[in-house]
PDB file of C-alpha atoms in Angstrom:
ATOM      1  CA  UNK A  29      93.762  94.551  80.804  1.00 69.00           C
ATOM      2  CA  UNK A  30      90.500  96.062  81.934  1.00 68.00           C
ATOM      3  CA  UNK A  31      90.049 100.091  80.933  1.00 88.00           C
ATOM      4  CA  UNK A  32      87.870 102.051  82.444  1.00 94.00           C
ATOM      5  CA  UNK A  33      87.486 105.449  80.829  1.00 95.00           C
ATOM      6  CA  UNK A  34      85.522 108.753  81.648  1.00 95.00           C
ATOM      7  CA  UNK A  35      84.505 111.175  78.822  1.00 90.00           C
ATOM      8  CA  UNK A  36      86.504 114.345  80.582  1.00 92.00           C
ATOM      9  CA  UNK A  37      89.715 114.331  82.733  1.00 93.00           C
ATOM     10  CA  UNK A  38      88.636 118.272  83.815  1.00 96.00           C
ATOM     11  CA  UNK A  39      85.159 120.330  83.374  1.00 97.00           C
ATOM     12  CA  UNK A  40      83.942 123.492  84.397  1.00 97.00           C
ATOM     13  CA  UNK A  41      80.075 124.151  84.815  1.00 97.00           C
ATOM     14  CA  UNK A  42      77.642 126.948  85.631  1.00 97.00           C
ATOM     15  CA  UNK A  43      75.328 126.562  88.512  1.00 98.00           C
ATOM     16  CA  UNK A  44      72.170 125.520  87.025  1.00 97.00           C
ATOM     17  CA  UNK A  45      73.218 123.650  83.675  1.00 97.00           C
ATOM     18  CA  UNK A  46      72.709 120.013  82.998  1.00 97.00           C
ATOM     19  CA  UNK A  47      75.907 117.942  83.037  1.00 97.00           C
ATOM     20  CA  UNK A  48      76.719 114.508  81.500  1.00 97.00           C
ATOM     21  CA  UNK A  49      79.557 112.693  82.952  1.00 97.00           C
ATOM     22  CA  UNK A  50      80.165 109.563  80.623  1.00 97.00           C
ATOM     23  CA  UNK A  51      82.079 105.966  81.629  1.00 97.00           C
ATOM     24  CA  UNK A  52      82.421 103.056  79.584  1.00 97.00           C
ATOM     25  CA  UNK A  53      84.185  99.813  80.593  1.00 96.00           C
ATOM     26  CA  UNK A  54      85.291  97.070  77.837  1.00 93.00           C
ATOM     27  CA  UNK A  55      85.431  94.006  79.872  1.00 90.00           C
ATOM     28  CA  UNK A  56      81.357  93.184  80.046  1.00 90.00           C
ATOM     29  CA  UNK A  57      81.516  93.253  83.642  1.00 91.00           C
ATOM     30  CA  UNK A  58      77.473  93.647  84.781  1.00 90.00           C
ATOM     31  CA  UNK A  59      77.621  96.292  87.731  1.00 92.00           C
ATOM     32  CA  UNK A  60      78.795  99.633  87.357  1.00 95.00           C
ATOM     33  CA  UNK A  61      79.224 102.302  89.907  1.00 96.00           C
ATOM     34  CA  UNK A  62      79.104 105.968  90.452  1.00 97.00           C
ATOM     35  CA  UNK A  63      81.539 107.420  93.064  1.00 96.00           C
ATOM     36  CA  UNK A  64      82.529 110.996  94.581  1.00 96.00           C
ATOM     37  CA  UNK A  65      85.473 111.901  96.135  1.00 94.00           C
ATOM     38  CA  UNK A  66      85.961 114.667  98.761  1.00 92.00           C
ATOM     39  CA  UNK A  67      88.993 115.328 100.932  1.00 86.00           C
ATOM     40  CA  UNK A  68      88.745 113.642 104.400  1.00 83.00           C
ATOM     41  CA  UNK A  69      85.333 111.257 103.432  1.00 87.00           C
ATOM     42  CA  UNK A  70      86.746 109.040 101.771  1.00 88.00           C
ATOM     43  CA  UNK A  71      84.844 107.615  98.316  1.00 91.00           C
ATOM     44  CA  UNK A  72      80.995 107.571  98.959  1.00 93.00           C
ATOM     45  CA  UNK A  73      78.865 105.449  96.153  1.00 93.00           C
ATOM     46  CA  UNK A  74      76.144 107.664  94.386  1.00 96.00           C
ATOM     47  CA  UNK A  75      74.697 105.061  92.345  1.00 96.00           C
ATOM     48  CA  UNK A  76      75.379 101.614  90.726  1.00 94.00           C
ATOM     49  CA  UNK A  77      73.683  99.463  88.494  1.00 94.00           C
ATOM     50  CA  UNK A  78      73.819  95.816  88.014  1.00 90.00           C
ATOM     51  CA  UNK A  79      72.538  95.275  84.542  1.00 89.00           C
ATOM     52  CA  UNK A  80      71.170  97.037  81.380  1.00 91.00           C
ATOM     53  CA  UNK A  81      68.699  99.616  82.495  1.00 87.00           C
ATOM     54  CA  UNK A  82      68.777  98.342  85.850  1.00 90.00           C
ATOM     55  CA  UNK A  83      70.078 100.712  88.663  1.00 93.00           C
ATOM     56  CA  UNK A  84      70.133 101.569  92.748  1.00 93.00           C
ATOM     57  CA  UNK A  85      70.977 104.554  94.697  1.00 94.00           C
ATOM     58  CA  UNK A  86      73.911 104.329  96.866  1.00 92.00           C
ATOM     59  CA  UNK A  87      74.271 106.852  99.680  1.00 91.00           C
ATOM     60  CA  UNK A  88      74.425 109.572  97.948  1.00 95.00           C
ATOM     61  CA  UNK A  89      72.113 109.554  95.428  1.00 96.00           C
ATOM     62  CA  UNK A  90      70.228 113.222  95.539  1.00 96.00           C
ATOM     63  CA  UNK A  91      70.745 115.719  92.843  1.00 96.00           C
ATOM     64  CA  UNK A  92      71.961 112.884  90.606  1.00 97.00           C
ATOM     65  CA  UNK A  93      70.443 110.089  88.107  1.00 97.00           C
ATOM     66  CA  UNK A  94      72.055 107.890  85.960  1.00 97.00           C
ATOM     67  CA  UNK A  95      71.507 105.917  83.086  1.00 96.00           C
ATOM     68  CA  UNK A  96      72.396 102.498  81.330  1.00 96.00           C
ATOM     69  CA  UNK A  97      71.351 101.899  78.172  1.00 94.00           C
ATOM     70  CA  UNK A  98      73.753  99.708  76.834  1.00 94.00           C
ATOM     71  CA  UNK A  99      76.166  97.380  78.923  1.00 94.00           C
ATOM     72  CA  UNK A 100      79.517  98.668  78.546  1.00 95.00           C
ATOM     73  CA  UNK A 101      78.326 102.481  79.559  1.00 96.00           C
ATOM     74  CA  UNK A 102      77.124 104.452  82.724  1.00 97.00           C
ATOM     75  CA  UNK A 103      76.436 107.843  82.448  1.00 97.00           C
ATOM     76  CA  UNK A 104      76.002 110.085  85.670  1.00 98.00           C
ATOM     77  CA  UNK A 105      73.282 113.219  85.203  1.00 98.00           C
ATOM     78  CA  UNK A 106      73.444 116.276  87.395  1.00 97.00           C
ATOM     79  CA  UNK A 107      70.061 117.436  86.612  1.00 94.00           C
ATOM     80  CA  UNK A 108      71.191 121.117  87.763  1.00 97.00           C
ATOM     81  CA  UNK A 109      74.329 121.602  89.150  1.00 97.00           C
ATOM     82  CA  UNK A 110      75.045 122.922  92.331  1.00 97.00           C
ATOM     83  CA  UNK A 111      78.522 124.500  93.831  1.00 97.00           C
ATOM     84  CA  UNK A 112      78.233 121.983  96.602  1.00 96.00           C
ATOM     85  CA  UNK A 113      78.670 118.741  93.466  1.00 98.00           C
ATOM     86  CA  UNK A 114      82.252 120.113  92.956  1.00 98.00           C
ATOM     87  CA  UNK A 115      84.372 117.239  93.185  1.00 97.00           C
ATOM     88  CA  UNK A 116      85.945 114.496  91.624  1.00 96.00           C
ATOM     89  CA  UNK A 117      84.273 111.933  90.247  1.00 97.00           C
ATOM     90  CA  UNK A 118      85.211 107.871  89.724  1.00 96.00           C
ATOM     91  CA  UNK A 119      83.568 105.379  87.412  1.00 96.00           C
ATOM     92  CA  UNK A 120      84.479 101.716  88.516  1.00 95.00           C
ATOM     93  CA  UNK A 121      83.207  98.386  86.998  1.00 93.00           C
ATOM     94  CA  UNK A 122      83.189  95.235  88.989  1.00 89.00           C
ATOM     95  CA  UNK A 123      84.452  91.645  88.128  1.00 82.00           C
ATOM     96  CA  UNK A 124      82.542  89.268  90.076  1.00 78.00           C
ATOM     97  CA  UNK A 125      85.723  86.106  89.283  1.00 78.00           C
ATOM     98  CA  UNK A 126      88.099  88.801  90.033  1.00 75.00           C
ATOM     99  CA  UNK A 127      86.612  89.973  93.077  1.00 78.00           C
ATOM    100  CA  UNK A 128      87.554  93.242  91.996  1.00 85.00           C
ATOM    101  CA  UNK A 129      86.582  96.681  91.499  1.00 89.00           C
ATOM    102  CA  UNK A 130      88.309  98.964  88.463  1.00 91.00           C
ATOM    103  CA  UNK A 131      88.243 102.263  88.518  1.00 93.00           C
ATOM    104  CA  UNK A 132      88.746 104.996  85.686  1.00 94.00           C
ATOM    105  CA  UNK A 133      90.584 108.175  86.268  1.00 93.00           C
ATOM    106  CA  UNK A 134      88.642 110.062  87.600  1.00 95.00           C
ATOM    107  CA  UNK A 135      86.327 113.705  86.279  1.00 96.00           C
ATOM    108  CA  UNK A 136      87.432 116.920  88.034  1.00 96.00           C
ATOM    109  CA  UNK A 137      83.968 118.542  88.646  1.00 97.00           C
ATOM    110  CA  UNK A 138      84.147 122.495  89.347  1.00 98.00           C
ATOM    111  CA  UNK A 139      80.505 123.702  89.092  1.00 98.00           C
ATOM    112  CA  UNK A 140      81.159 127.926  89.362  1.00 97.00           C
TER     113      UNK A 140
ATOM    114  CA  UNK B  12      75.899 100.636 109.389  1.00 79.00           C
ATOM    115  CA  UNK B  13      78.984  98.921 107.880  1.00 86.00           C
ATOM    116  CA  UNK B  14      81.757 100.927 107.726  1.00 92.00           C
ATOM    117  CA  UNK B  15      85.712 101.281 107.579  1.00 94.00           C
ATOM    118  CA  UNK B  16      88.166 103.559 109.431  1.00 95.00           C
ATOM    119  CA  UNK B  17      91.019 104.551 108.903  1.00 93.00           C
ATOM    120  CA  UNK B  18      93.699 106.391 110.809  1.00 84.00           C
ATOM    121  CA  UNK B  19      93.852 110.323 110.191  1.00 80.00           C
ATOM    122  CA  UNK B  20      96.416 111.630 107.943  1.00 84.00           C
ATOM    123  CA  UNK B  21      98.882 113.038 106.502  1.00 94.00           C
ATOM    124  CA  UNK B  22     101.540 110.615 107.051  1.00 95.00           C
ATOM    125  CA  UNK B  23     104.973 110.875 105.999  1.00 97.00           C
ATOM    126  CA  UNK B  24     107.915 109.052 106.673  1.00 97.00           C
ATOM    127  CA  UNK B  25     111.495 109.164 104.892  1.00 97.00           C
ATOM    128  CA  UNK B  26     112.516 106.644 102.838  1.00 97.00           C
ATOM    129  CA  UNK B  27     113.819 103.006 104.043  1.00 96.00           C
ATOM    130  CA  UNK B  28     111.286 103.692 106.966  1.00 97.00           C
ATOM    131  CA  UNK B  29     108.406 101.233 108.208  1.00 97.00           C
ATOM    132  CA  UNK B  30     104.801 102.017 107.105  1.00 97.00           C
ATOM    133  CA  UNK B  31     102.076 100.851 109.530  1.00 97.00           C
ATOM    134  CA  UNK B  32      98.206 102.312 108.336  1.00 97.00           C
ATOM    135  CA  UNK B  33      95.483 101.369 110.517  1.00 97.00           C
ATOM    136  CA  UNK B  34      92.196  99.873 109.876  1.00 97.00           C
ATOM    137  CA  UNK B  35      89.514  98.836 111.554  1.00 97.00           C
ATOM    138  CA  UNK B  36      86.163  97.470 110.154  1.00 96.00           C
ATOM    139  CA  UNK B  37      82.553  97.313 111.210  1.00 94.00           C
ATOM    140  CA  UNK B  38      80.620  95.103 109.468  1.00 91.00           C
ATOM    141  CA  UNK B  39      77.555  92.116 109.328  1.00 84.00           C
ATOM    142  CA  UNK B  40      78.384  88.737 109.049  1.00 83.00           C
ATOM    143  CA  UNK B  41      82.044  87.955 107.156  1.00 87.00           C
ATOM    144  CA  UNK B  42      83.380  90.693 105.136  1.00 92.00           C
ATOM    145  CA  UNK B  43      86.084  90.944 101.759  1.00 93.00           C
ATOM    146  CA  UNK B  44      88.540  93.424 102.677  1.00 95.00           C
ATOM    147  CA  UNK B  45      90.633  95.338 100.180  1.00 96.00           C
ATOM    148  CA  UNK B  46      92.962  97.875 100.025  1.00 97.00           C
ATOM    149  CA  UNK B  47      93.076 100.186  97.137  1.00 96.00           C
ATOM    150  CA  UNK B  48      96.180 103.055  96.158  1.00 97.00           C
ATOM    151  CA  UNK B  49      95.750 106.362  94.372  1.00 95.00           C
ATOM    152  CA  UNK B  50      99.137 107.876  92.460  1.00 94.00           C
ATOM    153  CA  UNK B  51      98.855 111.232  91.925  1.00 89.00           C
ATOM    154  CA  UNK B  52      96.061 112.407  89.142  1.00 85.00           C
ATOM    155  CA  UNK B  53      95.051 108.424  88.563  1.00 87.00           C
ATOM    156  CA  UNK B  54      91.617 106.623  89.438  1.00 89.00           C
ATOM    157  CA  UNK B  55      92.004 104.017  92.152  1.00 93.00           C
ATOM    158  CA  UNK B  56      93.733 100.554  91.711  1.00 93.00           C
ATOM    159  CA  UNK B  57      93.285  97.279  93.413  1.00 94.00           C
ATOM    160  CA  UNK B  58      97.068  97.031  96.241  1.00 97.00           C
ATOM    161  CA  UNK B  59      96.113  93.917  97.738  1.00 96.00           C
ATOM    162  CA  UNK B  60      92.773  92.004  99.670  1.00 95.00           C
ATOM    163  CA  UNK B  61      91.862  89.318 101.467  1.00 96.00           C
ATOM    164  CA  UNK B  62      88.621  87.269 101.659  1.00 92.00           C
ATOM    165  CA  UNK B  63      88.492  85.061 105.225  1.00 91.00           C
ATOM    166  CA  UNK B  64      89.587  85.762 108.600  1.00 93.00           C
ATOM    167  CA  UNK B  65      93.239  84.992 109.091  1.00 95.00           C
ATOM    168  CA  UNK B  66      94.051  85.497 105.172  1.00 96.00           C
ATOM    169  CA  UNK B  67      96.971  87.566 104.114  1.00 97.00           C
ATOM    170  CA  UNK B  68      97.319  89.656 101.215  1.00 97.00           C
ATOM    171  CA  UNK B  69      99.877  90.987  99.940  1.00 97.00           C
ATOM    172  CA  UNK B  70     101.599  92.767  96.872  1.00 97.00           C
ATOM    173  CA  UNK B  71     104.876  95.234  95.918  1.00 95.00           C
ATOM    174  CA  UNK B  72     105.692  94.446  99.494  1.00 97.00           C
ATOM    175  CA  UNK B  73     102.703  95.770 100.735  1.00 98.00           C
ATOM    176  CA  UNK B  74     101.129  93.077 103.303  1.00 98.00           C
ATOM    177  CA  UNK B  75      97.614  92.744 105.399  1.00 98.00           C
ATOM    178  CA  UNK B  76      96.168  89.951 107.289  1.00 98.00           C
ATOM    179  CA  UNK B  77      92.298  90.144 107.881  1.00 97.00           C
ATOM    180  CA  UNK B  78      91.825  89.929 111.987  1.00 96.00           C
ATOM    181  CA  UNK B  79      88.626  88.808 112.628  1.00 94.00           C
ATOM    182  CA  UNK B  80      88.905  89.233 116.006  1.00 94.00           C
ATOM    183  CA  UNK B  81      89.998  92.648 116.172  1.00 95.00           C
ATOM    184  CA  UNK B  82      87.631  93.528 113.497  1.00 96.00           C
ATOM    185  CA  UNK B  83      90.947  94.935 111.627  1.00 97.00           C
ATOM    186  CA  UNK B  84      93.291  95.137 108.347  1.00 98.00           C
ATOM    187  CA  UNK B  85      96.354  96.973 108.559  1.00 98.00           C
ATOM    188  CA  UNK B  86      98.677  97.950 106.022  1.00 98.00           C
ATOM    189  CA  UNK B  87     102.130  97.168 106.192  1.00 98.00           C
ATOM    190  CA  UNK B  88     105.501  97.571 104.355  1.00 98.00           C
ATOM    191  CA  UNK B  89     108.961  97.468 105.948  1.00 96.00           C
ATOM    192  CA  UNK B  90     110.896  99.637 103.484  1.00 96.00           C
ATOM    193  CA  UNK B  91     108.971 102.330 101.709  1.00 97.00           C
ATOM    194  CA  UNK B  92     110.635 104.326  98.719  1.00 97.00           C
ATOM    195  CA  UNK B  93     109.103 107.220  97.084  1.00 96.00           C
ATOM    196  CA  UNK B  94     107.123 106.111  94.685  1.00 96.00           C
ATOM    197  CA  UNK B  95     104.724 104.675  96.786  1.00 97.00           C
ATOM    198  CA  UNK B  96     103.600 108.390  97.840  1.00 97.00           C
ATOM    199  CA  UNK B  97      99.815 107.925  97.410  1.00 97.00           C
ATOM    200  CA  UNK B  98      96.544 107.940  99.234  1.00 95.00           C
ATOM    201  CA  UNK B  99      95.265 104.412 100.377  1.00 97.00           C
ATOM    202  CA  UNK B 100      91.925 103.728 100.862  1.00 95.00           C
ATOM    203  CA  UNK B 101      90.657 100.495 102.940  1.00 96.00           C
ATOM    204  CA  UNK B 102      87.775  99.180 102.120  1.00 95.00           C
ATOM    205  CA  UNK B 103      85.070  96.304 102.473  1.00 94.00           C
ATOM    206  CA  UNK B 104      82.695  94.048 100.207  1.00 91.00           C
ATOM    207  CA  UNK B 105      79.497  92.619 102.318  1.00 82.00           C
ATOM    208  CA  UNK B 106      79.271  88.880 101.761  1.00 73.00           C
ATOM    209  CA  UNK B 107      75.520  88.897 101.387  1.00 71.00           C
ATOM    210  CA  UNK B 108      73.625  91.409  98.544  1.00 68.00           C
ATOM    211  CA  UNK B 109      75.131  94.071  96.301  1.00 68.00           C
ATOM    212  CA  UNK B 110      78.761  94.183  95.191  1.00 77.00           C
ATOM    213  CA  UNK B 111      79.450  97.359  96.192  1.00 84.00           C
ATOM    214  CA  UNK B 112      82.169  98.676  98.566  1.00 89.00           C
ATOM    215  CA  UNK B 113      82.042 100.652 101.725  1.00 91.00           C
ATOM    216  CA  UNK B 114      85.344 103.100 101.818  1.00 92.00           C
ATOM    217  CA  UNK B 115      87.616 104.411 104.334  1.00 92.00           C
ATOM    218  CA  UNK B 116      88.569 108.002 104.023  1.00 92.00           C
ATOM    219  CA  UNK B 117      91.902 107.687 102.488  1.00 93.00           C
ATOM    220  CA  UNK B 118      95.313 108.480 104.085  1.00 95.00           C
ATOM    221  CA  UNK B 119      98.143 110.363 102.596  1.00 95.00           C
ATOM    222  CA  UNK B 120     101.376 108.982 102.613  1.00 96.00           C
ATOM    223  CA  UNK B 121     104.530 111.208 101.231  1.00 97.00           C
ATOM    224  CA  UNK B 122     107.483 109.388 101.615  1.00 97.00           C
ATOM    225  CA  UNK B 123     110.911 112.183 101.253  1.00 96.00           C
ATOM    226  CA  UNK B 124     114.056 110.814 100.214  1.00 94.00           C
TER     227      UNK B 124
END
């Protein structure tokens, strides 16, 4: 079975401080993707990358980066967080044969 | 833009009863569609999808059929039971350029016994 997991289930933040959200995937799938979730809009894509140091904003990419230094691992960077990037958070990696996305479980953001 | 919607929620419905969720699609050119579940405190998992116009999917009783000509995939299951409280998200997959996926909002479903 594909996992998917993220580095924190739950974290709490200060406004201001620089915050590593970590996902790593153990199937080799290329693409990666960035996701938050807020009540009533759904899942909107922050970023994704398709290879190794390769990566493309989605549509909500400001106040974030990312980074991909090795295949198996995306990391989303929240240069200085803001009360407004409380949320939850998904990691998914993509299997092109499988046609299918898989997501991990998901980091609680509260940035106080 | 491409994008999916969904009908509003919260929907809930006892158990035994029929579950109809809407969804309707805009998109370029010829679409995946998917539909994806959330239990409570888990990250999303593939429910069922379908790649052509006219194709059902379907799992755990769960069916769609992708209606090209109504631009729509709803979600249907004639006898819900509780466990399959959740939020389902519809979703598509352009045919053409990145693999990502364009989201619904989500609807609640509680399903009381």
């Amino acid at each position: 079975d594909v996992k998917v997991t993220q580095s924190s289930r739950y974290l709490v933040k200060r406004t201001g401080e620089k915050v590593f959200l970590e996902c790593v995937q153990d199937m080799d799938h290329e693409n990666m993707f960035w996701y938050r979730q807020d009540p009533g809009l759904g899942l909107r894509l922050i970023y994704f990358s398709y290879d190794v140091k390769m990566k493309e904003k989605g549509d909500i990419p400001e106040g974030y980066s990312v980074s991909r230094e090795k295949k198996e691992r995306f990391s989303l960077i929240l240069e200085s967080a803001s009360t407004n990037q409380t949320s939850m958070y998904l990691c998914a990696s993509y299997s092109g044969y499988r046609l299918e996305q898989y997501f991990g479980p998901g980091t609680r953001l509260t940035v106080t | 833009g491409d994008s999916v919607t969904q009908m509003e929620g919260p929907v809930t419905l006892s158990e035994e009863a029929f579950l109809t969720i809407n969804c309707t699609y805009t998109a370029t050119g010829y679409p995946s569609l998917f539909w994806y579940v959330q239990y409570p405190g888990e990250g999303l998992q593939l429910l069922l999808k379908a790649t052509k116009a006219d194709d059902k999917g379907s799992n755990k009783g769960f069916e769609a059929t992708y209606r090209k000509e109504t631009t729509s995939f709803h979600l249907e299951k004639g006898s819900v039971q509780v466990s399959d409280s959740a939020v389902y998200f519809c979703a598509l997959k352009l045919a053409q350029g990145a693999q990502k996926l364009v989201f619904g909002q989500g609807t609640r479903l509680t399903i009381n016994p």
